Amino acid sequence: MALGVGLRYGALALAALLLSACGFQLQGRVPLPQALAVTWIDTDDTQSDFVVDLKRALRASGATLAERRDQATAVLWIERDELAERVLSVSGRNIPREFELTYTVRLTVERKGEALIPSEQFAVSRDQSFTEEQLLAKEREQEMLRAALARDLVGVVMRRLSSLP
């Protein structure tokens, strides 16, 4: 019986060792460079899904959001933050059946006037089907999809930010 317990603990220890060796990290926490320790986010829309989720992700990764631009070690300027919808297919009655939603951001990251990321664009997209009978449900689905795209885009941007020197 003691041998079985020892094997379980050994297997658990081995699993923990393998997870730590492969670079496993808890989702939402991305190690950021010291240059982003105190970050100012410069944007026209402070309440967009992307900006709200980006602020949350920066805080979770240990960054402090500056109260004023002159307090920041880095400035993250969001030049573009938009969601676009494109019709992919229509029915025989010319009613849209499938859409593509694309969330796009363009941003620049500067530290003391030096561009760490010169104007770079990031985009994620997903398809959504549409039926007239489920109009209200589809509107809610589109809201949820927009929020999910923003979260996905924040993940892409955070990985890019973590690669900075």
PDB file of C-alpha atoms in Angstrom:
ATOM      1  CA  MET A   1       0.000   0.000   0.000  1.00  0.00           C
ATOM      2  CA  ALA A   2       2.818   2.425   0.868  1.00  0.00           C
ATOM      3  CA  LEU A   3       4.424   1.682  -2.481  1.00  0.00           C
ATOM      4  CA  GLY A   4       1.222   2.787  -4.311  1.00  0.00           C
ATOM      5  CA  VAL A   5       1.118   6.093  -2.423  1.00  0.00           C
ATOM      6  CA  GLY A   6       4.799   6.653  -3.192  1.00  0.00           C
ATOM      7  CA  LEU A   7       4.169   6.028  -6.886  1.00  0.00           C
ATOM      8  CA  ARG A   8       1.308   8.537  -6.888  1.00  0.00           C
ATOM      9  CA  TYR A   9       3.442  11.226  -5.271  1.00  0.00           C
ATOM     10  CA  GLY A  10       6.272  10.432  -7.664  1.00  0.00           C
ATOM     11  CA  ALA A  11       3.951  10.700 -10.667  1.00  0.00           C
ATOM     12  CA  LEU A  12       2.553  13.980  -9.329  1.00  0.00           C
ATOM     13  CA  ALA A  13       6.062  15.371  -8.821  1.00  0.00           C
ATOM     14  CA  LEU A  14       7.061  14.272 -12.322  1.00  0.00           C
ATOM     15  CA  ALA A  15       3.970  15.959 -13.824  1.00  0.00           C
ATOM     16  CA  ALA A  16       4.766  19.202 -11.970  1.00  0.00           C
ATOM     17  CA  LEU A  17       8.364  19.052 -13.179  1.00  0.00           C
ATOM     18  CA  LEU A  18       7.291  18.481 -16.789  1.00  0.00           C
ATOM     19  CA  LEU A  19       4.767  21.337 -16.680  1.00  0.00           C
ATOM     20  CA  SER A  20       7.338  23.760 -15.319  1.00  0.00           C
ATOM     21  CA  ALA A  21       9.949  22.614 -17.830  1.00  0.00           C
ATOM     22  CA  CYS A  22       7.682  23.232 -20.829  1.00  0.00           C
ATOM     23  CA  GLY A  23       7.127  26.886 -19.914  1.00  0.00           C
ATOM     24  CA  PHE A  24       3.564  26.387 -18.642  1.00  0.00           C
ATOM     25  CA  GLN A  25       2.077  29.546 -17.115  1.00  0.00           C
ATOM     26  CA  LEU A  26      -1.319  30.353 -15.731  1.00  0.00           C
ATOM     27  CA  GLN A  27      -3.542  31.930 -18.361  1.00  0.00           C
ATOM     28  CA  GLY A  28      -3.814  35.695 -18.196  1.00  0.00           C
ATOM     29  CA  ARG A  29      -0.365  36.298 -16.696  1.00  0.00           C
ATOM     30  CA  VAL A  30       2.310  37.190 -19.238  1.00  0.00           C
ATOM     31  CA  PRO A  31       5.752  38.275 -18.009  1.00  0.00           C
ATOM     32  CA  LEU A  32       6.384  41.842 -19.148  1.00  0.00           C
ATOM     33  CA  PRO A  33       9.724  43.625 -19.590  1.00  0.00           C
ATOM     34  CA  GLN A  34      10.755  46.301 -17.092  1.00  0.00           C
ATOM     35  CA  ALA A  35      10.131  48.977 -19.746  1.00  0.00           C
ATOM     36  CA  LEU A  36       6.383  48.392 -19.282  1.00  0.00           C
ATOM     37  CA  ALA A  37       6.425  48.534 -15.471  1.00  0.00           C
ATOM     38  CA  VAL A  38       4.403  51.774 -15.485  1.00  0.00           C
ATOM     39  CA  THR A  39       2.357  52.088 -18.670  1.00  0.00           C
ATOM     40  CA  TRP A  40       0.207  54.921 -19.990  1.00  0.00           C
ATOM     41  CA  ILE A  41      -2.490  53.883 -22.464  1.00  0.00           C
ATOM     42  CA  ASP A  42      -3.218  56.645 -24.955  1.00  0.00           C
ATOM     43  CA  THR A  43      -6.526  56.008 -26.740  1.00  0.00           C
ATOM     44  CA  ASP A  44      -9.641  57.809 -27.897  1.00  0.00           C
ATOM     45  CA  ASP A  45     -12.006  55.112 -26.591  1.00  0.00           C
ATOM     46  CA  THR A  46     -11.120  54.098 -23.031  1.00  0.00           C
ATOM     47  CA  GLN A  47     -14.216  51.869 -22.746  1.00  0.00           C
ATOM     48  CA  SER A  48     -13.789  49.633 -25.809  1.00  0.00           C
ATOM     49  CA  ASP A  49     -13.769  45.889 -25.151  1.00  0.00           C
ATOM     50  CA  PHE A  50     -10.115  45.735 -26.181  1.00  0.00           C
ATOM     51  CA  VAL A  51      -8.909  48.583 -23.948  1.00  0.00           C
ATOM     52  CA  VAL A  52     -10.808  47.330 -20.879  1.00  0.00           C
ATOM     53  CA  ASP A  53      -9.396  43.801 -21.319  1.00  0.00           C
ATOM     54  CA  LEU A  54      -5.894  45.141 -22.075  1.00  0.00           C
ATOM     55  CA  LYS A  55      -5.856  47.146 -18.836  1.00  0.00           C
ATOM     56  CA  ARG A  56      -6.945  44.055 -16.931  1.00  0.00           C
ATOM     57  CA  ALA A  57      -4.233  41.921 -18.574  1.00  0.00           C
ATOM     58  CA  LEU A  58      -1.503  44.503 -17.947  1.00  0.00           C
ATOM     59  CA  ARG A  59      -2.424  44.681 -14.252  1.00  0.00           C
ATOM     60  CA  ALA A  60      -2.534  40.872 -14.002  1.00  0.00           C
ATOM     61  CA  SER A  61       0.969  40.753 -15.464  1.00  0.00           C
ATOM     62  CA  GLY A  62       2.332  43.155 -12.861  1.00  0.00           C
ATOM     63  CA  ALA A  63       2.266  46.455 -14.755  1.00  0.00           C
ATOM     64  CA  THR A  64       1.000  49.621 -13.135  1.00  0.00           C
ATOM     65  CA  LEU A  65      -1.250  51.899 -15.191  1.00  0.00           C
ATOM     66  CA  ALA A  66      -0.008  55.473 -14.939  1.00  0.00           C
ATOM     67  CA  GLU A  67      -2.353  58.215 -13.779  1.00  0.00           C
ATOM     68  CA  ARG A  68      -0.618  60.709 -16.083  1.00  0.00           C
ATOM     69  CA  ARG A  69       1.482  60.337 -19.205  1.00  0.00           C
ATOM     70  CA  ASP A  70       4.591  61.925 -17.616  1.00  0.00           C
ATOM     71  CA  GLN A  71       4.612  59.252 -14.858  1.00  0.00           C
ATOM     72  CA  ALA A  72       4.909  56.362 -17.328  1.00  0.00           C
ATOM     73  CA  THR A  73       7.984  54.338 -18.256  1.00  0.00           C
ATOM     74  CA  ALA A  74       6.221  53.445 -21.540  1.00  0.00           C
ATOM     75  CA  VAL A  75       3.357  54.808 -23.619  1.00  0.00           C
ATOM     76  CA  LEU A  76       1.060  52.391 -25.442  1.00  0.00           C
ATOM     77  CA  TRP A  77      -0.765  54.400 -28.094  1.00  0.00           C
ATOM     78  CA  ILE A  78      -3.795  52.715 -29.639  1.00  0.00           C
ATOM     79  CA  GLU A  79      -4.149  54.295 -33.069  1.00  0.00           C
ATOM     80  CA  ARG A  80      -7.001  52.082 -34.295  1.00  0.00           C
ATOM     81  CA  ASP A  81      -9.540  49.972 -32.413  1.00  0.00           C
ATOM     82  CA  GLU A  82     -12.415  48.715 -34.527  1.00  0.00           C
ATOM     83  CA  LEU A  83     -14.736  45.832 -35.235  1.00  0.00           C
ATOM     84  CA  ALA A  84     -15.694  45.213 -38.869  1.00  0.00           C
ATOM     85  CA  GLU A  85     -18.444  42.983 -40.202  1.00  0.00           C
ATOM     86  CA  ARG A  86     -18.380  41.488 -43.695  1.00  0.00           C
ATOM     87  CA  VAL A  87     -21.070  39.402 -45.398  1.00  0.00           C
ATOM     88  CA  LEU A  88     -19.686  36.028 -46.493  1.00  0.00           C
ATOM     89  CA  SER A  89     -22.799  34.440 -48.009  1.00  0.00           C
ATOM     90  CA  VAL A  90     -26.424  35.293 -48.800  1.00  0.00           C
ATOM     91  CA  SER A  91     -29.562  33.205 -49.336  1.00  0.00           C
ATOM     92  CA  GLY A  92     -31.533  32.945 -52.555  1.00  0.00           C
ATOM     93  CA  ARG A  93     -33.686  35.824 -51.260  1.00  0.00           C
ATOM     94  CA  ASN A  94     -30.570  37.969 -50.835  1.00  0.00           C
ATOM     95  CA  ILE A  95     -30.627  37.717 -47.033  1.00  0.00           C
ATOM     96  CA  PRO A  96     -27.221  37.460 -45.311  1.00  0.00           C
ATOM     97  CA  ARG A  97     -26.568  33.947 -43.978  1.00  0.00           C
ATOM     98  CA  GLU A  98     -22.981  34.173 -42.800  1.00  0.00           C
ATOM     99  CA  PHE A  99     -20.808  37.035 -41.553  1.00  0.00           C
ATOM    100  CA  GLU A 100     -17.148  37.459 -40.730  1.00  0.00           C
ATOM    101  CA  LEU A 101     -16.356  39.643 -37.717  1.00  0.00           C
ATOM    102  CA  THR A 102     -12.830  41.078 -37.616  1.00  0.00           C
ATOM    103  CA  TYR A 103     -11.458  42.973 -34.626  1.00  0.00           C
ATOM    104  CA  THR A 104      -8.442  45.087 -35.545  1.00  0.00           C
ATOM    105  CA  VAL A 105      -6.114  47.240 -33.470  1.00  0.00           C
ATOM    106  CA  ARG A 106      -3.083  49.233 -34.522  1.00  0.00           C
ATOM    107  CA  LEU A 107      -0.739  50.361 -31.789  1.00  0.00           C
ATOM    108  CA  THR A 108       2.640  51.883 -31.081  1.00  0.00           C
ATOM    109  CA  VAL A 109       4.702  51.413 -27.923  1.00  0.00           C
ATOM    110  CA  GLU A 110       7.258  54.076 -27.005  1.00  0.00           C
ATOM    111  CA  ARG A 111       9.752  54.470 -24.180  1.00  0.00           C
ATOM    112  CA  LYS A 112      11.320  57.909 -23.727  1.00  0.00           C
ATOM    113  CA  GLY A 113      10.543  58.860 -27.325  1.00  0.00           C
ATOM    114  CA  GLU A 114      12.015  55.610 -28.736  1.00  0.00           C
ATOM    115  CA  ALA A 115       9.606  53.307 -30.573  1.00  0.00           C
ATOM    116  CA  LEU A 116       9.728  49.824 -29.040  1.00  0.00           C
ATOM    117  CA  ILE A 117       6.929  48.736 -31.378  1.00  0.00           C
ATOM    118  CA  PRO A 118       6.499  51.071 -34.342  1.00  0.00           C
ATOM    119  CA  SER A 119       2.883  51.184 -35.538  1.00  0.00           C
ATOM    120  CA  GLU A 120       1.944  47.507 -35.749  1.00  0.00           C
ATOM    121  CA  GLN A 121      -1.473  46.081 -36.630  1.00  0.00           C
ATOM    122  CA  PHE A 122      -3.085  43.046 -35.003  1.00  0.00           C
ATOM    123  CA  ALA A 123      -6.334  41.382 -36.076  1.00  0.00           C
ATOM    124  CA  VAL A 124      -8.445  38.362 -35.227  1.00  0.00           C
ATOM    125  CA  SER A 125     -11.604  37.199 -36.983  1.00  0.00           C
ATOM    126  CA  ARG A 126     -14.396  34.652 -36.709  1.00  0.00           C
ATOM    127  CA  ASP A 127     -17.368  33.596 -38.776  1.00  0.00           C
ATOM    128  CA  GLN A 128     -20.957  33.815 -37.557  1.00  0.00           C
ATOM    129  CA  SER A 129     -24.029  32.260 -39.128  1.00  0.00           C
ATOM    130  CA  PHE A 130     -27.331  34.137 -39.245  1.00  0.00           C
ATOM    131  CA  THR A 131     -30.991  33.141 -39.388  1.00  0.00           C
ATOM    132  CA  GLU A 132     -33.924  35.546 -39.339  1.00  0.00           C
ATOM    133  CA  GLU A 133     -35.892  33.330 -36.939  1.00  0.00           C
ATOM    134  CA  GLN A 134     -33.254  33.736 -34.241  1.00  0.00           C
ATOM    135  CA  LEU A 135     -32.605  37.457 -34.623  1.00  0.00           C
ATOM    136  CA  LEU A 136     -32.489  38.337 -30.907  1.00  0.00           C
ATOM    137  CA  ALA A 137     -30.326  35.340 -30.053  1.00  0.00           C
ATOM    138  CA  LYS A 138     -27.940  36.183 -32.892  1.00  0.00           C
ATOM    139  CA  GLU A 139     -27.586  39.772 -31.676  1.00  0.00           C
ATOM    140  CA  ARG A 140     -26.585  38.483 -28.234  1.00  0.00           C
ATOM    141  CA  GLU A 141     -24.254  35.947 -29.857  1.00  0.00           C
ATOM    142  CA  GLN A 142     -22.593  38.767 -31.800  1.00  0.00           C
ATOM    143  CA  GLU A 143     -22.029  40.745 -28.575  1.00  0.00           C
ATOM    144  CA  MET A 144     -20.440  37.704 -26.958  1.00  0.00           C
ATOM    145  CA  LEU A 145     -18.345  37.060 -30.058  1.00  0.00           C
ATOM    146  CA  ARG A 146     -17.129  40.678 -30.066  1.00  0.00           C
ATOM    147  CA  ALA A 147     -16.038  40.349 -26.430  1.00  0.00           C
ATOM    148  CA  ALA A 148     -14.306  37.021 -27.169  1.00  0.00           C
ATOM    149  CA  LEU A 149     -12.472  38.549 -30.140  1.00  0.00           C
ATOM    150  CA  ALA A 150     -11.289  41.425 -27.926  1.00  0.00           C
ATOM    151  CA  ARG A 151      -9.955  38.935 -25.334  1.00  0.00           C
ATOM    152  CA  ASP A 152      -8.199  36.935 -28.067  1.00  0.00           C
ATOM    153  CA  LEU A 153      -6.671  40.113 -29.457  1.00  0.00           C
ATOM    154  CA  VAL A 154      -5.441  41.148 -26.006  1.00  0.00           C
ATOM    155  CA  GLY A 155      -3.715  37.760 -25.737  1.00  0.00           C
ATOM    156  CA  VAL A 156      -1.946  38.341 -29.070  1.00  0.00           C
ATOM    157  CA  VAL A 157      -0.867  41.854 -28.045  1.00  0.00           C
ATOM    158  CA  MET A 158       0.307  40.711 -24.599  1.00  0.00           C
ATOM    159  CA  ARG A 159       2.497  38.012 -26.168  1.00  0.00           C
ATOM    160  CA  ARG A 160       3.985  40.683 -28.449  1.00  0.00           C
ATOM    161  CA  LEU A 161       4.580  42.996 -25.493  1.00  0.00           C
ATOM    162  CA  SER A 162       6.284  40.211 -23.542  1.00  0.00           C
ATOM    163  CA  SER A 163       8.790  39.792 -26.388  1.00  0.00           C
ATOM    164  CA  LEU A 164      10.101  43.359 -25.979  1.00  0.00           C
ATOM    165  CA  PRO A 165      13.639  43.813 -24.625  1.00  0.00           C
TER     166      PRO A 165
END
